[in-house]
mmCIF file of C-alpha atoms (C1' of nucleotides) in Angstrom:
data_model
loop_
_atom_site.group_PDB
_atom_site.id
_atom_site.type_symbol
_atom_site.label_atom_id
_atom_site.label_comp_id
_atom_site.label_asym_id
_atom_site.label_seq_id
_atom_site.Cartn_x
_atom_site.Cartn_y
_atom_site.Cartn_z
ATOM 1 C CA MET A 2 36.393 134.233 72.390
ATOM 2 C CA PRO A 3 35.838 136.784 70.100
ATOM 3 C CA GLU A 4 32.555 136.531 68.285
ATOM 4 C CA LEU A 5 31.785 138.406 65.092
ATOM 5 C CA PRO A 6 31.905 141.935 66.566
ATOM 6 C CA GLU A 7 35.285 141.310 68.172
ATOM 7 C CA VAL A 8 36.724 139.794 64.997
ATOM 8 C CA GLU A 9 35.321 142.671 62.947
ATOM 9 C CA THR A 10 36.817 145.141 65.426
ATOM 10 C CA THR A 11 40.120 143.337 65.055
ATOM 11 C CA LYS A 12 39.882 143.455 61.275
ATOM 12 C CA ARG A 13 39.177 147.186 61.250
ATOM 13 C CA GLY A 14 41.978 147.749 63.710
ATOM 14 C CA ILE A 15 44.653 145.946 61.721
ATOM 15 C CA ALA A 16 43.542 146.721 58.150
ATOM 16 C CA PRO A 17 45.046 150.225 57.918
ATOM 17 C CA PHE A 18 48.393 148.893 59.168
ATOM 18 C CA VAL A 19 48.680 145.741 57.091
ATOM 19 C CA THR A 20 46.921 146.494 53.809
ATOM 20 C CA GLY A 21 49.491 147.169 51.105
ATOM 21 C CA ARG A 22 52.378 146.151 53.365
ATOM 22 C CA VAL A 23 54.873 143.455 52.541
ATOM 23 C CA VAL A 24 55.395 140.670 55.060
ATOM 24 C CA GLU A 25 59.146 140.663 55.523
ATOM 25 C CA ARG A 26 59.371 137.861 58.012
ATOM 26 C CA VAL A 27 57.143 135.387 59.827
ATOM 27 C CA LEU A 28 58.341 134.721 63.334
ATOM 28 C CA LEU A 29 56.814 131.628 64.931
ATOM 29 C CA ARG A 30 57.456 131.086 68.625
ATOM 30 C CA ARG A 31 55.818 127.673 68.553
ATOM 31 C CA LYS A 32 55.078 125.243 65.781
ATOM 32 C CA ASP A 33 51.430 124.744 66.513
ATOM 33 C CA LEU A 34 48.381 126.420 67.957
ATOM 34 C CA ARG A 35 45.163 124.460 67.668
ATOM 35 C CA TRP A 36 46.754 122.815 64.625
ATOM 36 C CA PRO A 37 50.296 122.698 63.312
ATOM 37 C CA ILE A 38 51.219 125.901 61.494
ATOM 38 C CA PRO A 39 51.751 124.946 57.827
ATOM 39 C CA ARG A 40 55.185 125.398 56.283
ATOM 40 C CA ALA A 41 53.675 127.761 53.720
ATOM 41 C CA LEU A 42 53.505 130.477 56.365
ATOM 42 C CA THR A 43 57.286 130.634 56.427
ATOM 43 C CA THR A 44 58.039 129.511 52.873
ATOM 44 C CA ARG A 45 55.363 131.329 50.869
ATOM 45 C CA LEU A 46 54.222 134.345 52.865
ATOM 46 C CA PRO A 47 57.497 136.224 53.378
ATOM 47 C CA GLY A 48 58.047 138.738 50.579
ATOM 48 C CA GLN A 49 54.348 138.895 49.749
ATOM 49 C CA ARG A 50 52.269 142.059 49.806
ATOM 50 C CA ILE A 51 48.977 141.916 51.714
ATOM 51 C CA ASP A 52 46.432 143.119 49.183
ATOM 52 C CA ALA A 53 43.373 142.924 51.403
ATOM 53 C CA VAL A 54 42.091 141.843 54.801
ATOM 54 C CA GLU A 55 38.829 139.936 54.851
ATOM 55 C CA ARG A 56 36.645 138.642 57.643
ATOM 56 C CA ARG A 57 34.634 135.497 56.900
ATOM 57 C CA ALA A 58 32.629 134.270 59.879
ATOM 58 C CA LYS A 59 35.043 134.507 62.819
ATOM 59 C CA TYR A 60 38.077 133.992 60.579
ATOM 60 C CA LEU A 61 40.409 136.628 59.199
ATOM 61 C CA LEU A 62 42.116 136.256 55.843
ATOM 62 C CA LEU A 63 45.205 138.176 54.807
ATOM 63 C CA HIS A 64 45.171 137.920 51.032
ATOM 64 C CA THR A 65 48.331 137.929 48.941
ATOM 65 C CA GLU A 66 49.112 136.893 45.399
ATOM 66 C CA ALA A 67 50.727 133.685 46.639
ATOM 67 C CA GLY A 68 47.855 132.686 48.889
ATOM 68 C CA SER A 69 46.120 133.779 52.065
ATOM 69 C CA ALA A 70 46.982 133.529 55.716
ATOM 70 C CA LEU A 71 43.926 132.238 57.568
ATOM 71 C CA LEU A 72 43.658 133.334 61.188
ATOM 72 C CA HIS A 73 41.263 132.463 63.981
ATOM 73 C CA LEU A 74 41.310 133.979 67.456
ATOM 74 C CA GLY A 75 39.843 130.964 69.237
ATOM 75 C CA MET A 76 38.456 131.714 72.698
ATOM 76 C CA SER A 77 41.180 133.977 73.991
ATOM 77 C CA GLY A 78 43.177 135.251 71.030
ATOM 78 C CA SER A 79 43.945 138.817 70.079
ATOM 79 C CA LEU A 80 46.080 140.619 67.520
ATOM 80 C CA ARG A 81 48.074 143.763 68.112
ATOM 81 C CA ILE A 82 50.020 146.140 65.962
ATOM 82 C CA THR A 83 53.307 146.596 67.716
ATOM 83 C CA ASP A 84 56.968 147.490 67.447
ATOM 84 C CA PRO A 85 58.725 144.180 66.688
ATOM 85 C CA ALA A 86 61.216 145.048 69.398
ATOM 86 C CA ALA A 87 58.509 145.399 72.043
ATOM 87 C CA PRO A 88 58.991 142.889 74.880
ATOM 88 C CA ILE A 89 57.481 139.475 74.242
ATOM 89 C CA ARG A 90 54.710 138.721 76.667
ATOM 90 C CA MET A 91 53.425 135.404 77.857
ATOM 91 C CA HIS A 92 51.480 133.664 75.064
ATOM 92 C CA ASP A 93 52.723 135.873 72.235
ATOM 93 C CA HIS A 94 52.841 133.072 69.651
ATOM 94 C CA TYR A 95 53.744 134.672 66.344
ATOM 95 C CA ASP A 96 54.682 137.929 64.634
ATOM 96 C CA LEU A 97 54.199 138.938 61.038
ATOM 97 C CA ILE A 98 56.934 141.500 60.568
ATOM 98 C CA LEU A 99 55.957 144.152 58.033
ATOM 99 C CA ASP A 100 57.973 146.440 55.783
ATOM 100 C CA SER A 101 56.512 149.395 57.674
ATOM 101 C CA GLY A 102 58.740 148.500 60.600
ATOM 102 C CA GLN A 103 55.750 147.294 62.589
ATOM 103 C CA ALA A 104 54.601 143.797 63.438
ATOM 104 C CA LEU A 105 51.262 142.054 63.701
ATOM 105 C CA ARG A 106 51.568 140.061 66.927
ATOM 106 C CA PHE A 107 49.223 137.274 68.010
ATOM 107 C CA ASN A 108 48.590 136.469 71.659
ATOM 108 C CA ASP A 109 46.416 133.565 72.770
ATOM 109 C CA PRO A 110 46.634 132.033 76.267
ATOM 110 C CA ARG A 111 44.440 129.030 75.533
ATOM 111 C CA ARG A 112 45.791 128.392 72.035
ATOM 112 C CA PHE A 113 42.406 127.519 70.541
ATOM 113 C CA GLY A 114 43.217 129.935 67.733
ATOM 114 C CA CYS A 115 44.927 128.920 64.529
ATOM 115 C CA LEU A 116 47.192 130.138 61.770
ATOM 116 C CA LEU A 117 46.640 128.325 58.481
ATOM 117 C CA TRP A 118 47.210 128.771 54.773
ATOM 118 C CA GLN A 119 44.801 128.943 51.865
ATOM 119 C CA ALA A 120 46.230 128.446 48.396
ATOM 120 C CA PRO A 121 45.202 130.842 45.635
ATOM 121 C CA GLY A 122 41.861 129.981 44.067
ATOM 122 C CA GLU A 123 41.038 127.492 46.798
ATOM 123 C CA ILE A 124 38.632 127.663 49.673
ATOM 124 C CA HIS A 125 40.023 126.240 52.864
ATOM 125 C CA PRO A 126 38.046 123.236 54.181
ATOM 126 C CA LEU A 127 37.264 125.159 57.374
ATOM 127 C CA LEU A 128 35.450 127.778 55.296
ATOM 128 C CA GLN A 129 33.488 125.384 53.143
ATOM 129 C CA ASN A 130 30.528 124.580 55.316
ATOM 130 C CA LEU A 131 29.749 128.025 56.671
ATOM 131 C CA GLY A 132 26.330 129.642 56.620
ATOM 132 C CA PRO A 133 25.629 133.180 55.430
ATOM 133 C CA GLU A 134 27.049 136.312 57.001
ATOM 134 C CA PRO A 135 24.438 137.728 59.399
ATOM 135 C CA LEU A 136 25.131 141.260 58.183
ATOM 136 C CA GLY A 137 24.866 140.269 54.516
ATOM 137 C CA ASP A 138 21.969 140.099 52.083
ATOM 138 C CA ALA A 139 21.604 136.296 52.098
ATOM 139 C CA PHE A 140 20.577 136.280 55.746
ATOM 140 C CA ASP A 141 17.040 136.932 56.902
ATOM 141 C CA GLY A 142 14.197 135.413 58.886
ATOM 142 C CA ASP A 143 13.044 133.235 56.030
ATOM 143 C CA TRP A 144 16.499 131.706 55.732
ATOM 144 C CA LEU A 145 16.410 130.771 59.422
ATOM 145 C CA TRP A 146 12.861 129.533 59.205
ATOM 146 C CA ASN A 147 13.627 127.304 56.227
ATOM 147 C CA ALA A 148 16.810 125.949 57.793
ATOM 148 C CA SER A 149 15.072 125.160 61.069
ATOM 149 C CA ARG A 150 12.201 122.984 59.853
ATOM 150 C CA GLY A 151 12.254 119.617 61.549
ATOM 151 C CA ARG A 152 15.020 120.561 63.980
ATOM 152 C CA SER A 153 14.523 119.702 67.601
ATOM 153 C CA ALA A 154 17.604 121.389 69.053
ATOM 154 C CA ALA A 155 17.132 124.516 71.160
ATOM 155 C CA VAL A 156 16.829 127.660 69.070
ATOM 156 C CA LYS A 157 19.811 129.146 70.905
ATOM 157 C CA THR A 158 21.985 126.171 69.960
ATOM 158 C CA PHE A 159 20.664 126.406 66.408
ATOM 159 C CA LEU A 160 21.692 130.066 66.107
ATOM 160 C CA MET A 161 25.215 129.222 67.252
ATOM 161 C CA ASP A 162 25.605 126.572 64.533
ATOM 162 C CA GLN A 163 28.047 128.165 62.082
ATOM 163 C CA SER A 164 26.590 126.200 59.179
ATOM 164 C CA ILE A 165 23.257 127.987 59.756
ATOM 165 C CA VAL A 166 24.541 131.513 60.274
ATOM 166 C CA VAL A 167 28.093 132.560 61.126
ATOM 167 C CA GLY A 168 29.457 134.857 63.769
ATOM 168 C CA VAL A 169 26.849 134.391 66.482
ATOM 169 C CA GLY A 170 28.526 133.029 69.593
ATOM 170 C CA ASN A 171 27.495 132.474 73.170
ATOM 171 C CA ILE A 172 27.133 136.101 74.207
ATOM 172 C CA TYR A 173 25.254 137.404 71.209
ATOM 173 C CA ALA A 174 22.952 134.376 70.898
ATOM 174 C CA SER A 175 21.609 135.083 74.395
ATOM 175 C CA GLU A 176 21.435 138.829 73.742
ATOM 176 C CA ALA A 177 19.650 138.540 70.393
ATOM 177 C CA LEU A 178 17.072 136.110 71.776
ATOM 178 C CA PHE A 179 16.388 138.450 74.669
ATOM 179 C CA ALA A 180 15.923 141.340 72.267
ATOM 180 C CA ALA A 181 13.590 139.213 70.146
ATOM 181 C CA GLY A 182 11.599 137.972 73.157
ATOM 182 C CA VAL A 183 12.190 134.318 72.315
ATOM 183 C CA HIS A 184 12.941 131.662 74.945
ATOM 184 C CA PRO A 185 16.350 130.076 74.202
ATOM 185 C CA LYS A 186 15.141 126.548 74.955
ATOM 186 C CA ARG A 187 12.341 126.565 72.415
ATOM 187 C CA ALA A 188 12.882 123.944 69.706
ATOM 188 C CA ALA A 189 14.281 125.606 66.585
ATOM 189 C CA GLY A 190 11.683 123.873 64.442
ATOM 190 C CA ALA A 191 8.849 125.193 66.596
ATOM 191 C CA VAL A 192 9.655 128.877 66.122
ATOM 192 C CA SER A 193 7.323 130.690 63.731
ATOM 193 C CA ARG A 194 8.304 132.464 60.551
ATOM 194 C CA ALA A 195 7.321 135.803 62.055
ATOM 195 C CA ARG A 196 9.463 135.243 65.117
ATOM 196 C CA TYR A 197 12.447 134.285 62.969
ATOM 197 C CA ALA A 198 12.034 137.585 61.147
ATOM 198 C CA ARG A 199 12.337 139.291 64.507
ATOM 199 C CA ILE A 200 15.283 137.123 65.566
ATOM 200 C CA ALA A 201 17.157 137.846 62.327
ATOM 201 C CA ALA A 202 16.543 141.575 62.713
ATOM 202 C CA GLU A 203 17.754 141.531 66.328
ATOM 203 C CA ILE A 204 20.871 139.524 65.453
ATOM 204 C CA ARG A 205 21.767 142.186 62.915
ATOM 205 C CA ARG A 206 20.996 145.033 65.247
ATOM 206 C CA VAL A 207 22.881 143.598 68.225
ATOM 207 C CA LEU A 208 25.955 142.666 66.169
ATOM 208 C CA ASN A 209 26.051 146.054 64.435
ATOM 209 C CA TYR A 210 25.657 147.891 67.696
ATOM 210 C CA ALA A 211 28.357 145.790 69.372
ATOM 211 C CA ILE A 212 30.713 146.634 66.510
ATOM 212 C CA THR A 213 30.155 150.337 67.111
ATOM 213 C CA ARG A 214 31.120 149.757 70.750
ATOM 214 C CA GLY A 215 34.306 147.901 69.821
ATOM 215 C CA GLY A 216 32.972 144.492 70.858
ATOM 216 C CA THR A 217 32.744 142.916 74.296
ATOM 217 C CA THR A 218 35.716 142.483 76.620
ATOM 218 C CA LEU A 219 35.093 139.865 79.286
ATOM 219 C CA ARG A 220 38.704 139.101 80.104
ATOM 220 C CA ASP A 221 41.238 138.790 77.301
ATOM 221 C CA PHE A 222 39.863 140.519 74.283
ATOM 222 C CA LEU A 223 41.603 143.723 73.207
ATOM 223 C CA ALA A 224 41.459 145.600 69.929
ATOM 224 C CA PRO A 225 44.733 145.849 67.998
ATOM 225 C CA ASP A 226 45.446 149.245 69.567
ATOM 226 C CA GLY A 227 45.061 147.743 73.032
ATOM 227 C CA ALA A 228 41.584 149.166 73.669
ATOM 228 C CA PRO A 229 38.951 146.990 75.347
ATOM 229 C CA GLY A 230 35.432 146.654 73.939
ATOM 230 C CA TYR A 231 32.667 148.590 75.632
ATOM 231 C CA PHE A 232 29.678 146.440 74.764
ATOM 232 C CA GLU A 233 29.869 144.692 78.112
ATOM 233 C CA GLN A 234 28.056 147.658 79.624
ATOM 234 C CA GLU A 235 25.215 147.080 77.190
ATOM 235 C CA LEU A 236 24.664 143.383 77.953
ATOM 236 C CA ASN A 237 21.069 142.790 78.965
ATOM 237 C CA VAL A 238 21.243 139.151 80.037
ATOM 238 C CA TYR A 239 24.688 137.588 79.433
ATOM 239 C CA GLY A 240 26.520 137.116 82.723
ATOM 240 C CA ARG A 241 23.622 138.640 84.703
ATOM 241 C CA ALA A 242 22.197 135.528 86.409
ATOM 242 C CA GLY A 243 20.005 136.535 89.349
ATOM 243 C CA GLU A 244 20.170 140.222 88.525
ATOM 244 C CA PRO A 245 16.952 142.045 87.626
ATOM 245 C CA CYS A 246 15.870 142.162 83.995
ATOM 246 C CA LYS A 247 16.458 145.689 82.733
ATOM 247 C CA VAL A 248 12.965 145.672 81.210
ATOM 248 C CA CYS A 249 10.706 143.995 83.790
ATOM 249 C CA GLY A 250 12.834 143.441 86.886
ATOM 250 C CA THR A 251 12.418 139.661 86.947
ATOM 251 C CA PRO A 252 15.664 137.898 87.976
ATOM 252 C CA ILE A 253 17.637 136.717 84.960
ATOM 253 C CA ARG A 254 17.885 132.941 84.705
ATOM 254 C CA ALA A 255 20.943 130.950 83.726
ATOM 255 C CA GLU A 256 21.181 127.341 82.670
ATOM 256 C CA VAL A 257 23.461 125.219 80.550
ATOM 257 C CA ILE A 258 21.900 124.594 77.141
ATOM 258 C CA GLY A 259 23.857 122.559 74.636
ATOM 259 C CA GLN A 260 26.936 122.650 76.866
ATOM 260 C CA ARG A 261 27.007 126.447 77.020
ATOM 261 C CA MET A 262 25.766 128.701 79.803
ATOM 262 C CA THR A 263 22.681 130.532 78.608
ATOM 263 C CA TYR A 264 20.938 133.568 80.071
ATOM 264 C CA TRP A 265 17.399 134.779 79.631
ATOM 265 C CA CYS A 266 14.519 136.632 81.217
ATOM 266 C CA PRO A 267 11.751 134.133 82.058
ATOM 267 C CA ARG A 268 9.120 136.861 81.740
ATOM 268 C CA CYS A 269 10.238 138.716 78.599
ATOM 269 C CA GLN A 270 11.141 135.577 76.652
ATOM 270 C CA ARG A 271 8.583 132.954 75.690
ATOM 271 C "C1'" DC B 19 21.707 113.962 58.371
ATOM 272 C "C1'" DG B 20 20.945 115.678 63.345
ATOM 273 C "C1'" DA B 21 21.884 115.786 68.258
ATOM 274 C "C1'" DC B 22 24.985 115.481 71.670
ATOM 275 C "C1'" DA B 23 29.295 114.709 74.605
ATOM 276 C "C1'" DC B 24 33.903 115.529 74.556
ATOM 277 C "C1'" DA B 25 38.320 117.288 73.512
ATOM 278 C "C1'" DC B 26 41.826 120.858 73.158
ATOM 279 C "C1'" DC B 27 44.475 124.651 76.898
ATOM 280 C "C1'" DT B 28 45.448 128.201 80.350
ATOM 281 C "C1'" DG B 29 44.241 131.405 83.929
ATOM 282 C "C1'" DG B 30 41.091 133.754 86.934
ATOM 283 C "C1'" DA B 31 37.547 133.461 90.448
ATOM 284 C "C1'" DT B 32 35.700 131.035 94.167
ATOM 285 C "C1'" DG B 33 35.464 128.169 98.215
ATOM 286 C "C1'" DC B 34 37.387 125.559 101.942
ATOM 287 C "C1'" DT C 8 48.083 131.694 102.299
ATOM 288 C "C1'" DG C 9 47.531 127.357 99.690
ATOM 289 C "C1'" DC C 10 45.163 124.230 97.089
ATOM 290 C "C1'" DA C 11 41.169 122.110 94.701
ATOM 291 C "C1'" DT C 12 37.505 122.985 91.774
ATOM 292 C "C1'" DC C 13 34.853 125.236 88.388
ATOM 293 C "C1'" DC C 14 34.242 128.220 84.651
ATOM 294 C "C1'" DA C 15 35.342 130.873 80.286
ATOM 295 C "C1'" DG C 16 33.973 134.600 74.007
ATOM 296 C "C1'" DG C 17 35.021 128.282 69.758
ATOM 297 C "C1'" DT C 18 34.633 124.439 67.052
ATOM 298 C "C1'" DG C 19 36.290 119.861 65.055
ATOM 299 C "C1'" DT C 20 35.588 115.080 65.973
ATOM 300 C "C1'" DG C 21 33.481 110.901 67.348
ATOM 301 C "C1'" DT C 22 29.386 108.363 68.643
ATOM 302 C "C1'" DC C 23 24.668 107.059 68.446
#
DNA sequence: CGACACACCTGGATGC
DNA sequence: TGCATCCAGGTGTGTC
């Protein structure tokens, strides 16, 4: 799925087309994705103007006076701006039809994404236990260091915990740890304050750089204009098992850590 | 509370 | 070519 850079790319892609537009109609082609789609999407959203688009963690929020549509792309979801009359493709699950004559169309083969509703003045339960934004001011090495004391889980698993810091998924956790020179299996609680400063800085740098490249396209992900992400060409370790490290030439290792395939250079990362 | 296994779902790649 | 198997960008839930 889309991690933070892909969701941010999606946000930037749709914002100019949906901000200030009125949702004329919500067309659902199925009644549930990961969870049932609440009635509010068809009873409250139509007729509302989208005042702003926000990304929080890997979620997107379309804010209106009556409440906010809460979207998640799951593992394989993508949003496109399209002509509502454009042919429906396999796994096109819903359209938000706008007063501009265009539609925001969601496609998601695996249906791990969701479409939910947040009432005005409320914070949806899914957003309540999230850690800080990695590109925001509340996130730094000291935050990670403090949060990690006494934790025995692998540092890579720790970084992917959305209650610690949001937006870092399986690709960027491996990439940031490579950039920081930290072995992904090291216990989170055994990583020094200085090394967390480096990890935090590399998370920021890698995410920001990936955003400038339009994210990473491994198979499904496309920006709302249909463009793939180009960060794949910049991956140093993810998906490169057995290939030489771009820094030292040592074959990249791969192993499942915390149920997710993890990649690292055994020489550059300690 | 933390750590971990599992579940959800489809499609593409791989191997026989 | 056909079929079985494995793997995939996430994350809530249940168990210990």
